[in-house]
């Protein structure tokens, strides 16, 4: 009986995490779908970077697809070069590769996304590619 309870708790935790990230992704999609883009080109690039990071960091198909769709929207709205978008996506991978420790042993993937979005490295990349066009 105890093993069944533990199994059910774990399955419920996985389901809750999937629902949370689906809602988070839908939030980003709603923001990207607005007809008038309220974000600066710099913020669009950072939103793109976060969306691509989300699509790479989780195995859940729905989350991956939603995040990829949001990324495509930010790419479409963006004024930055393809090289800037590629660099942002690659930088996100480096944050996902970082090892975060937690007392519970949880992977802390969401913390990686938040740290990435607010990182000096991403801010530097945004400034570095400002007003640069693809050759």
mmCIF file of N, CA and C in Angstrom:
data_model
loop_
_atom_site.group_PDB
_atom_site.id
_atom_site.type_symbol
_atom_site.label_atom_id
_atom_site.label_comp_id
_atom_site.label_asym_id
_atom_site.label_seq_id
_atom_site.Cartn_x
_atom_site.Cartn_y
_atom_site.Cartn_z
ATOM 1 N N UNK A 1 0.823 -1.194 0.000
ATOM 2 C CA UNK A 1 0.000 0.000 0.000
ATOM 3 C C UNK A 1 0.867 1.257 0.000
ATOM 4 N N UNK A 2 1.984 1.219 0.769
ATOM 5 C CA UNK A 2 2.872 2.372 0.849
ATOM 6 C C UNK A 2 3.515 2.691 -0.488
ATOM 7 N N UNK A 3 3.930 1.655 -1.224
ATOM 8 C CA UNK A 3 4.549 1.874 -2.533
ATOM 9 C C UNK A 3 3.562 2.468 -3.523
ATOM 10 N N UNK A 4 2.318 2.022 -3.451
ATOM 11 C CA UNK A 4 1.287 2.562 -4.334
ATOM 12 C C UNK A 4 1.066 4.039 -4.036
ATOM 13 N N UNK A 5 1.029 4.397 -2.769
ATOM 14 C CA UNK A 5 0.846 5.793 -2.385
ATOM 15 C C UNK A 5 1.995 6.653 -2.907
ATOM 16 N N UNK A 6 3.213 6.193 -2.743
ATOM 17 C CA UNK A 6 4.383 6.937 -3.235
ATOM 18 C C UNK A 6 4.313 7.078 -4.750
ATOM 19 N N UNK A 7 3.971 5.998 -5.433
ATOM 20 C CA UNK A 7 3.853 6.032 -6.898
ATOM 21 C C UNK A 7 2.804 7.059 -7.326
ATOM 22 N N UNK A 8 1.648 7.033 -6.682
ATOM 23 C CA UNK A 8 0.577 7.968 -7.038
ATOM 24 C C UNK A 8 0.979 9.411 -6.741
ATOM 25 N N UNK A 9 1.682 9.636 -5.652
ATOM 26 C CA UNK A 9 2.157 10.987 -5.336
ATOM 27 C C UNK A 9 3.132 11.483 -6.390
ATOM 28 N N UNK A 10 4.014 10.625 -6.820
ATOM 29 C CA UNK A 10 4.976 11.022 -7.857
ATOM 30 C C UNK A 10 4.271 11.329 -9.174
ATOM 31 N N UNK A 11 3.314 10.492 -9.540
ATOM 32 C CA UNK A 11 2.570 10.723 -10.787
ATOM 33 C C UNK A 11 1.792 12.040 -10.706
ATOM 34 N N UNK A 12 1.200 12.312 -9.543
ATOM 35 C CA UNK A 12 0.466 13.560 -9.351
ATOM 36 C C UNK A 12 1.407 14.755 -9.458
ATOM 37 N N UNK A 13 2.606 14.642 -8.901
ATOM 38 C CA UNK A 13 3.587 15.732 -8.985
ATOM 39 C C UNK A 13 3.993 15.980 -10.435
ATOM 40 N N UNK A 14 4.198 14.928 -11.195
ATOM 41 C CA UNK A 14 4.548 15.071 -12.617
ATOM 42 C C UNK A 14 3.404 15.739 -13.368
ATOM 43 N N UNK A 15 2.179 15.311 -13.104
ATOM 44 C CA UNK A 15 1.015 15.899 -13.758
ATOM 45 C C UNK A 15 0.892 17.378 -13.404
ATOM 46 N N UNK A 16 1.065 17.710 -12.120
ATOM 47 C CA UNK A 16 0.953 19.110 -11.690
ATOM 48 C C UNK A 16 2.021 19.966 -12.361
ATOM 49 N N UNK A 17 3.230 19.443 -12.481
ATOM 50 C CA UNK A 17 4.306 20.185 -13.137
ATOM 51 C C UNK A 17 3.956 20.416 -14.613
ATOM 52 N N UNK A 18 3.421 19.395 -15.270
ATOM 53 C CA UNK A 18 3.040 19.535 -16.674
ATOM 54 C C UNK A 18 1.960 20.594 -16.854
ATOM 55 N N UNK A 19 0.974 20.581 -15.972
ATOM 56 C CA UNK A 19 -0.103 21.572 -16.048
ATOM 57 C C UNK A 19 0.457 22.972 -15.819
ATOM 58 N N UNK A 20 1.330 23.133 -14.826
ATOM 59 C CA UNK A 20 1.915 24.437 -14.531
ATOM 60 C C UNK A 20 2.671 24.974 -15.736
ATOM 61 N N UNK A 21 3.515 24.156 -16.328
ATOM 62 C CA UNK A 21 4.315 24.643 -17.443
ATOM 63 C C UNK A 21 3.479 24.837 -18.704
ATOM 64 N N UNK A 22 2.412 24.078 -18.844
ATOM 65 C CA UNK A 22 1.496 24.319 -19.957
ATOM 66 C C UNK A 22 0.835 25.685 -19.805
ATOM 67 N N UNK A 23 0.421 26.002 -18.590
ATOM 68 C CA UNK A 23 -0.185 27.312 -18.342
ATOM 69 C C UNK A 23 0.829 28.434 -18.532
ATOM 70 N N UNK A 24 2.045 28.227 -18.070
ATOM 71 C CA UNK A 24 3.101 29.217 -18.258
ATOM 72 C C UNK A 24 3.354 29.452 -19.746
ATOM 73 N N UNK A 25 3.415 28.387 -20.497
ATOM 74 C CA UNK A 25 3.647 28.500 -21.938
ATOM 75 C C UNK A 25 2.476 29.186 -22.623
ATOM 76 N N UNK A 26 1.252 28.852 -22.218
ATOM 77 C CA UNK A 26 0.091 29.515 -22.812
ATOM 78 C C UNK A 26 0.131 31.009 -22.516
ATOM 79 N N UNK A 27 0.590 31.382 -21.347
ATOM 80 C CA UNK A 27 0.742 32.793 -21.005
ATOM 81 C C UNK A 27 1.680 33.471 -21.996
ATOM 82 N N UNK A 28 2.829 32.845 -22.267
ATOM 83 C CA UNK A 28 3.773 33.416 -23.225
ATOM 84 C C UNK A 28 3.170 33.470 -24.628
ATOM 85 N N UNK A 29 2.395 32.461 -24.991
ATOM 86 C CA UNK A 29 1.758 32.460 -26.312
ATOM 87 C C UNK A 29 0.747 33.591 -26.440
ATOM 88 N N UNK A 30 -0.022 33.804 -25.397
ATOM 89 C CA UNK A 30 -1.004 34.890 -25.426
ATOM 90 C C UNK A 30 -0.298 36.226 -25.593
ATOM 91 N N UNK A 31 0.790 36.397 -24.862
ATOM 92 C CA UNK A 31 1.548 37.641 -24.991
ATOM 93 C C UNK A 31 2.093 37.816 -26.398
ATOM 94 N N UNK A 32 2.568 36.747 -26.997
ATOM 95 C CA UNK A 32 3.159 36.859 -28.330
ATOM 96 C C UNK A 32 2.102 36.996 -29.415
ATOM 97 N N UNK A 33 0.876 36.613 -29.118
ATOM 98 C CA UNK A 33 -0.166 36.644 -30.132
ATOM 99 C C UNK A 33 -0.889 37.985 -30.219
ATOM 100 N N UNK A 34 -0.599 38.889 -29.309
ATOM 101 C CA UNK A 34 -1.263 40.185 -29.358
ATOM 102 C C UNK A 34 -0.915 40.900 -30.656
ATOM 103 N N UNK A 35 -1.926 41.522 -31.237
ATOM 104 C CA UNK A 35 -1.737 42.176 -32.539
ATOM 105 C C UNK A 35 -0.699 43.291 -32.474
ATOM 106 N N UNK A 36 -0.764 44.108 -31.440
ATOM 107 C CA UNK A 36 0.233 45.167 -31.328
ATOM 108 C C UNK A 36 1.295 44.704 -30.346
ATOM 109 N N UNK A 37 2.482 44.604 -30.849
ATOM 110 C CA UNK A 37 3.584 44.113 -30.045
ATOM 111 C C UNK A 37 4.028 45.205 -29.080
ATOM 112 N N UNK A 38 3.876 44.954 -27.796
ATOM 113 C CA UNK A 38 4.185 45.947 -26.772
ATOM 114 C C UNK A 38 5.644 45.906 -26.341
ATOM 115 N N UNK A 39 6.384 44.946 -26.829
ATOM 116 C CA UNK A 39 7.751 44.766 -26.362
ATOM 117 C C UNK A 39 8.761 45.425 -27.277
ATOM 118 N N UNK A 40 9.837 45.844 -26.675
ATOM 119 C CA UNK A 40 10.953 46.393 -27.439
ATOM 120 C C UNK A 40 11.640 45.251 -28.182
ATOM 121 N N UNK A 41 12.428 45.567 -29.205
ATOM 122 C CA UNK A 41 13.184 44.513 -29.888
ATOM 123 C C UNK A 41 14.078 43.732 -28.921
ATOM 124 N N UNK A 42 14.647 44.421 -27.938
ATOM 125 C CA UNK A 42 15.505 43.753 -26.966
ATOM 126 C C UNK A 42 14.712 42.728 -26.151
ATOM 127 N N UNK A 43 13.529 43.125 -25.702
ATOM 128 C CA UNK A 43 12.692 42.215 -24.920
ATOM 129 C C UNK A 43 12.194 41.067 -25.779
ATOM 130 N N UNK A 44 11.874 41.342 -27.045
ATOM 131 C CA UNK A 44 11.470 40.252 -27.940
ATOM 132 C C UNK A 44 12.569 39.202 -28.054
ATOM 133 N N UNK A 45 13.821 39.648 -28.154
ATOM 134 C CA UNK A 45 14.925 38.692 -28.252
ATOM 135 C C UNK A 45 15.058 37.894 -26.951
ATOM 136 N N UNK A 46 14.916 38.560 -25.814
ATOM 137 C CA UNK A 46 14.990 37.848 -24.537
ATOM 138 C C UNK A 46 13.820 36.871 -24.385
ATOM 139 N N UNK A 47 12.633 37.269 -24.833
ATOM 140 C CA UNK A 47 11.483 36.367 -24.781
ATOM 141 C C UNK A 47 11.692 35.163 -25.700
ATOM 142 N N UNK A 48 12.284 35.418 -26.862
ATOM 143 C CA UNK A 48 12.626 34.329 -27.776
ATOM 144 C C UNK A 48 13.596 33.370 -27.086
ATOM 145 N N UNK A 49 14.618 33.934 -26.453
ATOM 146 C CA UNK A 49 15.621 33.111 -25.776
ATOM 147 C C UNK A 49 14.977 32.248 -24.696
ATOM 148 N N UNK A 50 14.099 32.836 -23.904
ATOM 149 C CA UNK A 50 13.413 32.086 -22.855
ATOM 150 C C UNK A 50 12.535 30.991 -23.456
ATOM 151 N N UNK A 51 11.817 31.311 -24.517
ATOM 152 C CA UNK A 51 10.932 30.331 -25.151
ATOM 153 C C UNK A 51 11.708 29.151 -25.718
ATOM 154 N N UNK A 52 12.841 29.436 -26.374
ATOM 155 C CA UNK A 52 13.631 28.327 -26.922
ATOM 156 C C UNK A 52 14.236 27.493 -25.799
ATOM 157 N N UNK A 53 14.608 28.143 -24.723
ATOM 158 C CA UNK A 53 15.144 27.420 -23.571
ATOM 159 C C UNK A 53 14.070 26.486 -22.995
ATOM 160 N N UNK A 54 12.853 26.996 -22.870
ATOM 161 C CA UNK A 54 11.739 26.161 -22.397
ATOM 162 C C UNK A 54 11.531 24.961 -23.309
ATOM 163 N N UNK A 55 11.609 25.184 -24.613
ATOM 164 C CA UNK A 55 11.367 24.081 -25.547
ATOM 165 C C UNK A 55 12.470 23.030 -25.483
ATOM 166 N N UNK A 56 13.646 23.412 -25.027
ATOM 167 C CA UNK A 56 14.765 22.473 -24.939
ATOM 168 C C UNK A 56 14.858 21.775 -23.583
ATOM 169 N N UNK A 57 14.298 22.371 -22.559
ATOM 170 C CA UNK A 57 14.541 21.890 -21.207
ATOM 171 C C UNK A 57 13.593 20.834 -20.682
ATOM 172 N N UNK A 58 12.457 20.671 -21.314
ATOM 173 C CA UNK A 58 11.479 19.705 -20.817
ATOM 174 C C UNK A 58 11.191 18.647 -21.867
ATOM 175 N N UNK A 59 10.809 17.479 -21.396
ATOM 176 C CA UNK A 59 10.510 16.367 -22.291
ATOM 177 C C UNK A 59 9.032 16.329 -22.690
ATOM 178 N N UNK A 60 8.181 17.009 -21.945
ATOM 179 C CA UNK A 60 6.751 17.005 -22.219
ATOM 180 C C UNK A 60 6.480 17.601 -23.597
ATOM 181 N N UNK A 61 5.835 16.828 -24.455
ATOM 182 C CA UNK A 61 5.600 17.237 -25.846
ATOM 183 C C UNK A 61 4.799 18.532 -25.934
ATOM 184 N N UNK A 62 3.763 18.655 -25.129
ATOM 185 C CA UNK A 62 2.910 19.844 -25.180
ATOM 186 C C UNK A 62 3.698 21.105 -24.818
ATOM 187 N N UNK A 63 4.516 21.004 -23.793
ATOM 188 C CA UNK A 63 5.329 22.150 -23.381
ATOM 189 C C UNK A 63 6.316 22.514 -24.479
ATOM 190 N N UNK A 64 6.986 21.507 -25.031
ATOM 191 C CA UNK A 64 7.972 21.748 -26.089
ATOM 192 C C UNK A 64 7.324 22.440 -27.288
ATOM 193 N N UNK A 65 6.156 21.953 -27.702
ATOM 194 C CA UNK A 65 5.477 22.526 -28.869
ATOM 195 C C UNK A 65 4.988 23.947 -28.597
ATOM 196 N N UNK A 66 4.425 24.175 -27.417
ATOM 197 C CA UNK A 66 3.947 25.516 -27.072
ATOM 198 C C UNK A 66 5.101 26.510 -27.009
ATOM 199 N N UNK A 67 6.184 26.101 -26.375
ATOM 200 C CA UNK A 67 7.344 26.988 -26.258
ATOM 201 C C UNK A 67 7.947 27.277 -27.629
ATOM 202 N N UNK A 68 8.005 26.270 -28.487
ATOM 203 C CA UNK A 68 8.540 26.472 -29.839
ATOM 204 C C UNK A 68 7.649 27.427 -30.633
ATOM 205 N N UNK A 69 6.339 27.316 -30.456
ATOM 206 C CA UNK A 69 5.414 28.225 -31.142
ATOM 207 C C UNK A 69 5.608 29.659 -30.651
ATOM 208 N N UNK A 70 5.782 29.826 -29.347
ATOM 209 C CA UNK A 70 6.036 31.166 -28.804
ATOM 210 C C UNK A 70 7.339 31.721 -29.366
ATOM 211 N N UNK A 71 8.359 30.885 -29.436
ATOM 212 C CA UNK A 71 9.653 31.323 -29.979
ATOM 213 C C UNK A 71 9.503 31.794 -31.422
ATOM 214 N N UNK A 72 8.732 31.057 -32.203
ATOM 215 C CA UNK A 72 8.514 31.476 -33.602
ATOM 216 C C UNK A 72 7.824 32.833 -33.659
ATOM 217 N N UNK A 73 6.891 33.077 -32.749
ATOM 218 C CA UNK A 73 6.219 34.373 -32.703
ATOM 219 C C UNK A 73 7.180 35.504 -32.378
ATOM 220 N N UNK A 74 8.041 35.282 -31.401
ATOM 221 C CA UNK A 74 9.022 36.318 -31.046
ATOM 222 C C UNK A 74 10.045 36.522 -32.155
ATOM 223 N N UNK A 75 10.379 35.467 -32.850
ATOM 224 C CA UNK A 75 11.286 35.594 -33.993
ATOM 225 C C UNK A 75 10.636 36.450 -35.076
ATOM 226 N N UNK A 76 9.354 36.212 -35.297
ATOM 227 C CA UNK A 76 8.612 36.973 -36.314
ATOM 228 C C UNK A 76 8.523 38.455 -35.943
ATOM 229 N N UNK A 77 8.283 38.752 -34.666
ATOM 230 C CA UNK A 77 8.191 40.142 -34.219
ATOM 231 C C UNK A 77 9.546 40.821 -34.138
ATOM 232 N N UNK A 78 10.591 40.033 -34.045
ATOM 233 C CA UNK A 78 11.909 40.562 -33.720
ATOM 234 C C UNK A 78 12.569 41.369 -34.811
ATOM 235 N N UNK A 79 13.390 42.304 -34.368
ATOM 236 C CA UNK A 79 14.198 43.126 -35.264
ATOM 237 C C UNK A 79 15.650 42.679 -35.278
ATOM 238 N N UNK A 80 15.980 41.684 -34.484
ATOM 239 C CA UNK A 80 17.359 41.214 -34.405
ATOM 240 C C UNK A 80 17.646 40.210 -35.516
ATOM 241 N N UNK A 81 18.925 40.039 -35.794
ATOM 242 C CA UNK A 81 19.365 39.149 -36.871
ATOM 243 C C UNK A 81 19.152 37.682 -36.497
ATOM 244 N N UNK A 82 19.213 36.848 -37.516
ATOM 245 C CA UNK A 82 19.142 35.411 -37.289
ATOM 246 C C UNK A 82 20.327 34.962 -36.433
ATOM 247 N N UNK A 83 21.480 35.576 -36.648
ATOM 248 C CA UNK A 83 22.665 35.244 -35.847
ATOM 249 C C UNK A 83 22.425 35.540 -34.368
ATOM 250 N N UNK A 84 21.735 36.632 -34.071
ATOM 251 C CA UNK A 84 21.426 36.973 -32.678
ATOM 252 C C UNK A 84 20.503 35.929 -32.061
ATOM 253 N N UNK A 85 19.499 35.517 -32.820
ATOM 254 C CA UNK A 85 18.567 34.504 -32.324
ATOM 255 C C UNK A 85 19.283 33.168 -32.105
ATOM 256 N N UNK A 86 20.161 32.819 -33.020
ATOM 257 C CA UNK A 86 20.920 31.573 -32.875
ATOM 258 C C UNK A 86 21.814 31.636 -31.640
ATOM 259 N N UNK A 87 22.490 32.757 -31.449
ATOM 260 C CA UNK A 87 23.368 32.921 -30.284
ATOM 261 C C UNK A 87 22.565 32.853 -28.983
ATOM 262 N N UNK A 88 21.380 33.448 -28.973
ATOM 263 C CA UNK A 88 20.530 33.419 -27.776
ATOM 264 C C UNK A 88 20.098 31.990 -27.461
ATOM 265 N N UNK A 89 19.725 31.248 -28.491
ATOM 266 C CA UNK A 89 19.318 29.852 -28.296
ATOM 267 C C UNK A 89 20.483 29.018 -27.744
ATOM 268 N N UNK A 90 21.672 29.226 -28.293
ATOM 269 C CA UNK A 90 22.847 28.479 -27.836
ATOM 270 C C UNK A 90 23.225 28.853 -26.401
ATOM 271 N N UNK A 91 23.096 30.124 -26.057
ATOM 272 C CA UNK A 91 23.379 30.552 -24.687
ATOM 273 C C UNK A 91 22.418 29.876 -23.714
ATOM 274 N N UNK A 92 21.163 29.756 -24.117
ATOM 275 C CA UNK A 92 20.185 29.067 -23.272
ATOM 276 C C UNK A 92 20.595 27.639 -22.974
ATOM 277 N N UNK A 93 21.167 26.970 -23.961
ATOM 278 C CA UNK A 93 21.626 25.592 -23.750
ATOM 279 C C UNK A 93 22.694 25.525 -22.662
ATOM 280 N N UNK A 94 23.553 26.538 -22.612
ATOM 281 C CA UNK A 94 24.606 26.519 -21.588
ATOM 282 C C UNK A 94 24.011 26.640 -20.188
ATOM 283 N N UNK A 95 22.916 27.381 -20.061
ATOM 284 C CA UNK A 95 22.261 27.485 -18.755
ATOM 285 C C UNK A 95 21.566 26.179 -18.392
ATOM 286 N N UNK A 96 20.982 25.514 -19.373
ATOM 287 C CA UNK A 96 20.340 24.229 -19.095
ATOM 288 C C UNK A 96 21.356 23.173 -18.684
ATOM 289 N N UNK A 97 22.575 23.291 -19.165
ATOM 290 C CA UNK A 97 23.626 22.323 -18.835
ATOM 291 C C UNK A 97 24.200 22.518 -17.436
ATOM 292 N N UNK A 98 23.912 23.654 -16.814
ATOM 293 C CA UNK A 98 24.442 23.913 -15.469
ATOM 294 C C UNK A 98 23.817 22.950 -14.464
ATOM 295 N N UNK A 99 24.593 22.605 -13.466
ATOM 296 C CA UNK A 99 24.116 21.730 -12.400
ATOM 297 C C UNK A 99 23.669 22.585 -11.217
ATOM 298 N N UNK A 100 22.397 22.476 -10.878
ATOM 299 C CA UNK A 100 21.860 23.188 -9.726
ATOM 300 C C UNK A 100 21.593 22.154 -8.636
ATOM 301 N N UNK A 101 22.014 22.452 -7.443
ATOM 302 C CA UNK A 101 21.753 21.549 -6.336
ATOM 303 C C UNK A 101 20.484 21.934 -5.604
ATOM 304 N N UNK A 102 19.794 20.937 -5.124
ATOM 305 C CA UNK A 102 18.616 21.192 -4.298
ATOM 306 C C UNK A 102 18.560 20.123 -3.216
ATOM 307 N N UNK A 103 18.016 20.477 -2.081
ATOM 308 C CA UNK A 103 17.932 19.523 -0.974
ATOM 309 C C UNK A 103 17.057 18.336 -1.328
ATOM 310 N N UNK A 104 16.046 18.567 -2.158
ATOM 311 C CA UNK A 104 15.126 17.491 -2.518
ATOM 312 C C UNK A 104 15.634 16.643 -3.675
ATOM 313 N N UNK A 105 16.670 17.114 -4.358
ATOM 314 C CA UNK A 105 17.171 16.392 -5.524
ATOM 315 C C UNK A 105 16.453 16.765 -6.811
ATOM 316 N N UNK A 106 15.539 17.730 -6.746
ATOM 317 C CA UNK A 106 14.809 18.180 -7.937
ATOM 318 C C UNK A 106 15.784 18.860 -8.898
ATOM 319 N N UNK A 107 15.534 18.779 -10.196
ATOM 320 C CA UNK A 107 16.482 19.324 -11.177
ATOM 321 C C UNK A 107 16.554 20.848 -11.232
ATOM 322 N N UNK A 108 15.591 21.558 -10.681
ATOM 323 C CA UNK A 108 15.613 23.027 -10.634
ATOM 324 C C UNK A 108 15.639 23.656 -12.031
ATOM 325 N N UNK A 109 14.985 23.051 -12.981
ATOM 326 C CA UNK A 109 15.008 23.541 -14.358
ATOM 327 C C UNK A 109 14.391 24.924 -14.466
ATOM 328 N N UNK A 110 13.295 25.163 -13.789
ATOM 329 C CA UNK A 110 12.660 26.479 -13.855
ATOM 330 C C UNK A 110 13.599 27.562 -13.330
ATOM 331 N N UNK A 111 14.347 27.268 -12.289
ATOM 332 C CA UNK A 111 15.314 28.240 -11.765
ATOM 333 C C UNK A 111 16.362 28.580 -12.827
ATOM 334 N N UNK A 112 16.735 27.599 -13.625
ATOM 335 C CA UNK A 112 17.698 27.845 -14.704
ATOM 336 C C UNK A 112 17.114 28.826 -15.720
ATOM 337 N N UNK A 113 15.828 28.666 -16.049
ATOM 338 C CA UNK A 113 15.176 29.579 -16.997
ATOM 339 C C UNK A 113 15.167 31.003 -16.458
ATOM 340 N N UNK A 114 14.797 31.125 -15.206
ATOM 341 C CA UNK A 114 14.718 32.455 -14.590
ATOM 342 C C UNK A 114 16.095 33.100 -14.544
ATOM 343 N N UNK A 115 17.082 32.333 -14.122
ATOM 344 C CA UNK A 115 18.447 32.860 -14.076
ATOM 345 C C UNK A 115 18.935 33.246 -15.466
ATOM 346 N N UNK A 116 18.607 32.453 -16.455
ATOM 347 C CA UNK A 116 18.997 32.748 -17.836
ATOM 348 C C UNK A 116 18.377 34.062 -18.299
ATOM 349 N N UNK A 117 17.078 34.219 -18.088
ATOM 350 C CA UNK A 117 16.373 35.409 -18.553
ATOM 351 C C UNK A 117 16.954 36.685 -17.939
ATOM 352 N N UNK A 118 17.375 36.595 -16.689
ATOM 353 C CA UNK A 118 17.896 37.767 -15.980
ATOM 354 C C UNK A 118 19.424 37.844 -15.976
ATOM 355 N N UNK A 119 20.073 37.006 -16.754
ATOM 356 C CA UNK A 119 21.536 36.925 -16.708
ATOM 357 C C UNK A 119 22.228 38.099 -17.402
ATOM 358 N N UNK A 120 23.411 38.404 -16.910
ATOM 359 C CA UNK A 120 24.252 39.410 -17.555
ATOM 360 C C UNK A 120 24.690 38.929 -18.932
ATOM 361 N N UNK A 121 24.862 37.610 -19.087
ATOM 362 C CA UNK A 121 25.281 37.068 -20.381
ATOM 363 C C UNK A 121 24.237 37.343 -21.460
ATOM 364 N N UNK A 122 22.959 37.155 -21.123
ATOM 365 C CA UNK A 122 21.906 37.421 -22.104
ATOM 366 C C UNK A 122 21.802 38.915 -22.376
ATOM 367 N N UNK A 123 21.899 39.727 -21.340
ATOM 368 C CA UNK A 123 21.876 41.185 -21.540
ATOM 369 C C UNK A 123 23.034 41.631 -22.435
ATOM 370 N N UNK A 124 24.199 41.060 -22.222
ATOM 371 C CA UNK A 124 25.368 41.394 -23.042
ATOM 372 C C UNK A 124 25.141 40.988 -24.497
ATOM 373 N N UNK A 125 24.570 39.801 -24.699
ATOM 374 C CA UNK A 125 24.278 39.329 -26.054
ATOM 375 C C UNK A 125 23.303 40.272 -26.753
ATOM 376 N N UNK A 126 22.265 40.696 -26.043
ATOM 377 C CA UNK A 126 21.266 41.610 -26.610
ATOM 378 C C UNK A 126 21.935 42.912 -27.048
ATOM 379 N N UNK A 127 22.815 43.444 -26.214
ATOM 380 C CA UNK A 127 23.530 44.686 -26.560
ATOM 381 C C UNK A 127 24.502 44.467 -27.713
ATOM 382 N N UNK A 128 25.185 43.338 -27.698
ATOM 383 C CA UNK A 128 26.187 43.034 -28.722
ATOM 384 C C UNK A 128 25.579 42.967 -30.123
ATOM 385 N N UNK A 129 24.374 42.420 -30.232
ATOM 386 C CA UNK A 129 23.754 42.238 -31.542
ATOM 387 C C UNK A 129 22.824 43.382 -31.942
ATOM 388 N N UNK A 130 22.677 44.376 -31.079
ATOM 389 C CA UNK A 130 21.787 45.493 -31.405
ATOM 390 C C UNK A 130 22.268 46.183 -32.682
ATOM 391 N N UNK A 131 21.356 46.405 -33.595
ATOM 392 C CA UNK A 131 21.599 47.081 -34.877
ATOM 393 C C UNK A 131 22.537 46.319 -35.812
ATOM 394 N N UNK A 132 22.839 45.064 -35.522
ATOM 395 C CA UNK A 132 23.640 44.244 -36.440
ATOM 396 C C UNK A 132 22.696 43.431 -37.315
ATOM 397 N N UNK A 133 22.998 43.374 -38.569
ATOM 398 C CA UNK A 133 22.187 42.612 -39.525
ATOM 399 C C UNK A 133 22.976 41.413 -40.014
ATOM 400 N N UNK A 134 22.255 40.402 -40.488
ATOM 401 C CA UNK A 134 22.917 39.248 -41.102
ATOM 402 C C UNK A 134 23.601 39.685 -42.385
ATOM 403 N N UNK A 135 24.728 39.059 -42.670
ATOM 404 C CA UNK A 135 25.464 39.391 -43.901
ATOM 405 C C UNK A 135 24.773 38.859 -45.132
#
